[in-house]
CSV table of C-alpha atoms in Angstrom, one decimal:
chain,number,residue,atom,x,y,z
A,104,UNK,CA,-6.8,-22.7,4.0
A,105,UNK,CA,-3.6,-23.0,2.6
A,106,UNK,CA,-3.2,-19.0,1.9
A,107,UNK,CA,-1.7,-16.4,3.4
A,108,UNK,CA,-3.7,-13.6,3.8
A,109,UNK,CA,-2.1,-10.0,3.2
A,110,UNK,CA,-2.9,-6.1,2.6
A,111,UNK,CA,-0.8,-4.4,0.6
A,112,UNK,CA,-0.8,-0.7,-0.1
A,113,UNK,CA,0.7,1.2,-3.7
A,114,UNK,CA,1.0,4.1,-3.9
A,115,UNK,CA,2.8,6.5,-7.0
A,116,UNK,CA,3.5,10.1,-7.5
A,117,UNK,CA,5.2,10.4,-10.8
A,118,UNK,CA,4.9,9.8,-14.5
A,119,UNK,CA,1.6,8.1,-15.1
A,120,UNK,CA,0.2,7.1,-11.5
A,121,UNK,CA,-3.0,5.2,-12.3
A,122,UNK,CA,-0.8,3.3,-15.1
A,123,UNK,CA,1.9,3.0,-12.4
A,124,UNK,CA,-0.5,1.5,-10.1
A,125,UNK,CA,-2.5,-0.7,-12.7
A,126,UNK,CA,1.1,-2.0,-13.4
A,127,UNK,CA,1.8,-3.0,-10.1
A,128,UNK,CA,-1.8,-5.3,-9.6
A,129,UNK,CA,-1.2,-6.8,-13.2
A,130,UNK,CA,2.3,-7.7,-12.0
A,131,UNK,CA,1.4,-9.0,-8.0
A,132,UNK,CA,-1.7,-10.9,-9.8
A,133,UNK,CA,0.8,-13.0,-12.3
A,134,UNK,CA,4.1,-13.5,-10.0
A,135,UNK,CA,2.8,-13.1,-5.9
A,136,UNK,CA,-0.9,-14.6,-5.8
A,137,UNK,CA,-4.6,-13.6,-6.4
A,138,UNK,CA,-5.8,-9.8,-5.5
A,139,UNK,CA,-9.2,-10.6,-4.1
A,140,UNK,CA,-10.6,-7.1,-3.0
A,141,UNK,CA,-8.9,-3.5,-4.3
A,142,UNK,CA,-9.9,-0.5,-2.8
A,143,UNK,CA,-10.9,2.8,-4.5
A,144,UNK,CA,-7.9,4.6,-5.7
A,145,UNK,CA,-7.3,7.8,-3.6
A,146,UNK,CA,-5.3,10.8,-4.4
A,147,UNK,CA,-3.5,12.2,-1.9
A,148,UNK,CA,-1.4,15.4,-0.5
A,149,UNK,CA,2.5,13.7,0.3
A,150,UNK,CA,2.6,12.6,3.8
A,151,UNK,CA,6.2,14.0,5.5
A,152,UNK,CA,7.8,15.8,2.5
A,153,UNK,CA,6.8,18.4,-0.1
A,154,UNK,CA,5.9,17.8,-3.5
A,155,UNK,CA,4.0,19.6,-6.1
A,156,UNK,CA,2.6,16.2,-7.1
A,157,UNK,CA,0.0,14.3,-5.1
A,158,UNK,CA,0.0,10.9,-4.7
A,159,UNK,CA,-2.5,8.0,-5.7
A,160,UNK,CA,-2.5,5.2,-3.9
A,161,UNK,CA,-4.6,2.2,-3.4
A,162,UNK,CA,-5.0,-0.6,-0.8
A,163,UNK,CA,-5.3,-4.3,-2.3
A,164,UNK,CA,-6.3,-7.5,-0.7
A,165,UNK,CA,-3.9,-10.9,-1.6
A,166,UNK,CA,-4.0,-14.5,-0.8
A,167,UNK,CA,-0.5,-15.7,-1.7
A,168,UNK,CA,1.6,-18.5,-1.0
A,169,UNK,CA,4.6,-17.0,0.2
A,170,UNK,CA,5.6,-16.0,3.8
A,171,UNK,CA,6.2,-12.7,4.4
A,172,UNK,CA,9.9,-12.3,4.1
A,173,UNK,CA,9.4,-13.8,0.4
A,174,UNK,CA,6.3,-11.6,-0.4
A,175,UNK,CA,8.2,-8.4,0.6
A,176,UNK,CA,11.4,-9.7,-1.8
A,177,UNK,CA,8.9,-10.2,-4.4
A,178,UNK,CA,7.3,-6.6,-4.5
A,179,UNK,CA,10.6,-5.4,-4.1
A,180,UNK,CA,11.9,-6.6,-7.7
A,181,UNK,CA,8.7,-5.6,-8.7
A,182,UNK,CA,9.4,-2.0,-7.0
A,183,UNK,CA,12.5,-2.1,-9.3
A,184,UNK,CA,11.2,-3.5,-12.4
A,185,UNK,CA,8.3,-0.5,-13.0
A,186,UNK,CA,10.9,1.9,-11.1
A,187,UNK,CA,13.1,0.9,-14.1
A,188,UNK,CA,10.3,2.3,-16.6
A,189,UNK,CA,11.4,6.1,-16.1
A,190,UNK,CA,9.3,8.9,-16.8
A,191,UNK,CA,11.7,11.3,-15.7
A,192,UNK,CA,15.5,11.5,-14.4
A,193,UNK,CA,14.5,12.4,-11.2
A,194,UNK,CA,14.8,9.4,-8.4
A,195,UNK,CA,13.6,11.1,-5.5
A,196,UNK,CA,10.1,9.7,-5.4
A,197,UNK,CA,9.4,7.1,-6.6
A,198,UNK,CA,7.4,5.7,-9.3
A,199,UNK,CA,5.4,3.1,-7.3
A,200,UNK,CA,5.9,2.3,-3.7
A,201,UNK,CA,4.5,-1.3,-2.6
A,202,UNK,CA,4.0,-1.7,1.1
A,203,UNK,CA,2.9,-4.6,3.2
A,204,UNK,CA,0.3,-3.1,6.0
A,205,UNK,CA,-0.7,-7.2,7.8
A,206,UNK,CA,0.1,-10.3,7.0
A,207,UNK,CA,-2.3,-12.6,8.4
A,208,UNK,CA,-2.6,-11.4,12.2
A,209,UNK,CA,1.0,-11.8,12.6
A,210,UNK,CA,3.1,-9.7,14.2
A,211,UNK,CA,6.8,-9.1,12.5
A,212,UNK,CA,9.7,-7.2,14.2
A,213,UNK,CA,13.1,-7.6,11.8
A,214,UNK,CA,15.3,-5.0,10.9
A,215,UNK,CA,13.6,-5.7,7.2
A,216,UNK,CA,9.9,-6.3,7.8
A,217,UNK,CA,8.0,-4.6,10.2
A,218,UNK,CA,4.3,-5.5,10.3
A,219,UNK,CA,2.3,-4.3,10.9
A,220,UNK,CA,3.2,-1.5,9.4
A,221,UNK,CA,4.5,0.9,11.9
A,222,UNK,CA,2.7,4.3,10.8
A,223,UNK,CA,-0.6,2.9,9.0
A,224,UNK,CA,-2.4,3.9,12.3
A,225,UNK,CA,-1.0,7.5,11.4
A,226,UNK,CA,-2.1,7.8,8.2
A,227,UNK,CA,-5.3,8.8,6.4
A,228,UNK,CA,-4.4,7.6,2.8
A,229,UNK,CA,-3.6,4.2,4.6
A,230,UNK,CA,-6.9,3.9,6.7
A,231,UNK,CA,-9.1,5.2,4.5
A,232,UNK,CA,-8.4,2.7,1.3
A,233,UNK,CA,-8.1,0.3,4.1
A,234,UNK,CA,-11.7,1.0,5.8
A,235,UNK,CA,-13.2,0.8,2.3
A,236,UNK,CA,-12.2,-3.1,1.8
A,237,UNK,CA,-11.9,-4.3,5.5
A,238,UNK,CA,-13.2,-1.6,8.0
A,239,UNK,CA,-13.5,-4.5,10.6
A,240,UNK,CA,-10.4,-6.0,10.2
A,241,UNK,CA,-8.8,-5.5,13.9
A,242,UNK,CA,-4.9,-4.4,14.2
A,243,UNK,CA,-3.4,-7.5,15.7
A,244,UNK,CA,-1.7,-5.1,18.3
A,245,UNK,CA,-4.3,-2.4,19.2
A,246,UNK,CA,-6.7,-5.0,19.0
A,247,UNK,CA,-9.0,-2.4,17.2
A,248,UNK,CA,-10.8,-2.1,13.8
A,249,UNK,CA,-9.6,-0.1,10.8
A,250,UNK,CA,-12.6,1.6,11.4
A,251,UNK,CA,-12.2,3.3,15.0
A,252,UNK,CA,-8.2,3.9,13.9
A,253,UNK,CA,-9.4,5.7,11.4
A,254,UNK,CA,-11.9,7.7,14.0
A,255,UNK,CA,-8.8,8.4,16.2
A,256,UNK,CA,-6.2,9.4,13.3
A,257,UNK,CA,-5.4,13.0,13.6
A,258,UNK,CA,-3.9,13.0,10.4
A,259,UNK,CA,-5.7,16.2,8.5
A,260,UNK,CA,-4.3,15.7,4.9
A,261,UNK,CA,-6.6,15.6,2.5
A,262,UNK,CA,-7.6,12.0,0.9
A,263,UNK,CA,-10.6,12.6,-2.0
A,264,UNK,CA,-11.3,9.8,-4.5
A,265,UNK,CA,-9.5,10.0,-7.4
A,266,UNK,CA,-11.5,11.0,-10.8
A,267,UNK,CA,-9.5,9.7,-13.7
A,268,UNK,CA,-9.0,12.7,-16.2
A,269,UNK,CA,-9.9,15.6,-13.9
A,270,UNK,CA,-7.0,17.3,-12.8
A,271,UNK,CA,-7.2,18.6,-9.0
């Protein structure tokens, strides 16, 4: 198979986050390479800061033909392109965050590209999208599934589906 294999995670917290998000796939799917499994979309308390605004965010499945140093230049213009659609003057989060969680099984350590990605295993709005599409998919360096790092995260913020059109 000629593919490259990756997960991806979005994630937004400002302006219009499902249309943020939405973006982002329309945009992976024409430029970086088929999305062949998308996870529920999650909403989320923010993970190491404060803000009054939760995130959503939303683990996607890939086959692409680009390596990963490539892919990760790719979603950053793409980062920058819908980060270039403003909502608001306010930079400090941003409007969509693309990050790579595995490529393949491989195992990355550049000053760049990290991957896996280092705090996944820390993180309940990581696991829990990622459980969803791939529970059995096994870390290549804990050698365990998605699925039993989720049963050992101790992260205890708050990860519910998301319900278009309710607000929290």
């Amino acid at each position: 198979d000629m593919f490259e294999k990756a997960y991806l995670l979005l994630g937004s917290n400002r302006g219009n986050r499902s249309e943020m998000l939405a973006k982002a796939r329309e945009l992976i799917d024409e430029q970086i390479g088929n999305i062949i499994k998308s996870s529920s979309v999650y909403e989320t308390a923010p993970w190491g800061f404060d803000d009054k605004v939760s995130f959503l965010n939303q683990v996607i499945y890939i086959e692409t033909l680009y390596n990963p140093f490539c892919l990760l230049d790719q979603l950053l213009q793409i980062e920058s392109y819908i980060g270039r659609i403003r909502t608001s003057k306010n930079y400090s989060s941003r409007n969509i965050d693309i990050d790579i969680l595995f490529f393949n099984d491989y195992v990355i350590n550049d000053k760049h590209l990290v991957i896996p990605h280092p705090r996944l295993h820390l993180r309940r709005f990581t696991l829990i999208p990622m459980a969803e599409i791939a529970g059995d998919y096994i870390h290549p360096l804990f050698n365990r599934s998605i699925e039993a790092l989720l049963k050992e995260c101790n992260d205890t913020k708050e990860v519910k589906l998301f319900v278009p059109g309710k607000t929290s």
